[in-house]
Short mmCIF file of C-alpha atoms in Angstrom, two decimals:
data_model
loop_
_atom_site.label_atom_id
_atom_site.label_comp_id
_atom_site.label_asym_id
_atom_site.label_seq_id
_atom_site.Cartn_x
_atom_site.Cartn_y
_atom_site.Cartn_z
CA GLY A 1 0.00 0.00 0.00
CA LEU A 2 0.86 3.64 0.31
CA CYS A 3 2.98 3.17 3.46
CA GLY A 4 5.07 0.52 1.68
CA VAL A 5 5.74 2.88 -1.22
CA LEU A 6 6.65 5.75 1.12
CA ASP A 7 8.83 3.48 3.29
CA HIS A 8 11.00 2.57 0.31
CA SER A 9 10.91 5.90 -1.55
CA GLY A 10 13.52 7.78 0.48
CA VAL A 11 10.98 10.55 1.10
CA ARG A 12 10.65 11.60 4.75
CA VAL A 13 7.01 11.50 5.85
CA SER A 14 5.79 11.75 9.43
CA VAL A 15 2.36 11.72 11.02
CA PRO A 16 3.13 12.45 14.71
CA GLY A 17 2.27 9.56 16.99
CA MET A 18 1.26 7.32 14.12
CA TYR A 19 3.74 6.91 11.29
CA ASN A 20 7.26 7.88 10.30
CA THR A 21 9.21 6.57 7.32
CA GLU A 22 12.42 6.74 9.38
CA ASP A 23 11.08 3.88 11.54
CA HIS A 24 11.22 1.63 8.50
CA ASP A 25 14.74 2.83 7.69
CA ARG A 26 15.82 1.71 11.18
CA HIS A 27 14.33 -1.71 10.43
CA HIS A 28 16.70 -2.01 7.47
CA GLN A 29 19.68 -0.81 9.55
CA HIS A 30 18.95 -3.18 12.45
CA PHE A 31 16.99 -6.23 11.36
CA ASN A 32 15.77 -6.97 14.90
CA VAL A 33 13.67 -3.80 15.43
CA ASN A 34 10.59 -2.04 14.03
CA TYR A 35 8.88 -5.06 12.52
CA ALA A 36 5.32 -3.76 12.74
CA PHE A 37 5.49 -0.58 10.65
CA PRO A 38 3.30 1.38 10.31
CA PHE A 39 1.86 0.13 13.65
CA VAL A 40 4.35 1.47 16.22
CA PHE A 41 2.18 0.36 19.14
CA MET A 42 2.77 -3.31 18.23
CA ASP A 43 6.56 -2.85 18.41
CA LEU A 44 6.15 -0.94 21.69
CA LEU A 45 4.10 -3.80 23.09
CA HIS A 46 6.78 -6.35 22.17
CA GLY A 47 9.82 -4.24 23.06
CA THR A 48 11.11 -4.06 19.49
CA PHE A 49 10.58 -0.37 18.72
CA VAL A 50 13.57 1.93 18.18
CA GLY A 51 13.05 5.63 17.51
CA GLU A 52 10.97 8.46 18.89
CA TRP A 53 7.30 8.27 19.70
CA TRP A 54 5.29 11.05 21.37
CA GLY A 55 8.47 12.78 22.56
CA ARG A 56 10.03 9.69 24.13
CA THR A 57 13.18 8.10 22.71
CA TYR A 58 13.41 4.32 22.56
CA PRO A 59 17.07 3.30 22.07
CA LEU A 60 18.47 0.24 20.34
CA PRO A 61 18.33 -2.70 22.79
CA SER A 62 21.64 -3.82 24.23
CA HIS A 63 23.33 -6.90 22.82
CA ARG A 64 22.80 -8.66 26.17
CA SER A 65 19.05 -8.07 26.25
CA LEU A 66 18.74 -9.44 22.70
CA LYS A 67 20.63 -12.61 23.71
CA GLU A 68 18.36 -13.05 26.73
CA GLN A 69 15.33 -12.61 24.51
CA ALA A 70 16.65 -15.22 22.06
CA ARG A 71 17.13 -17.70 24.94
CA GLY A 72 13.55 -17.16 26.03
CA GLY A 73 14.49 -14.85 28.90
CA GLY A 74 11.54 -12.61 28.28
CA VAL A 75 10.85 -9.63 26.10
CA ALA A 76 13.64 -7.05 25.91
CA ARG A 77 12.42 -3.86 27.57
CA VAL A 78 13.79 -0.35 27.26
CA ALA A 79 14.19 1.80 30.31
#
């Protein structure tokens, strides 16, 4: 759909609190984050969102938390 075209077009589009093409760019930079574009809330729920959302910054998870997640140690959470 339209979001898929925008995500891969290189054009920066943002709808505050809902959609940002840069979230998809981060998915291509770090394959283990931002799976649910354009639905940020799903990545927030699962601890896989990296970026800014409603003025809060969600950093890239640490290598350790990703290893724990892979071993079944729970969902990686950001502080």
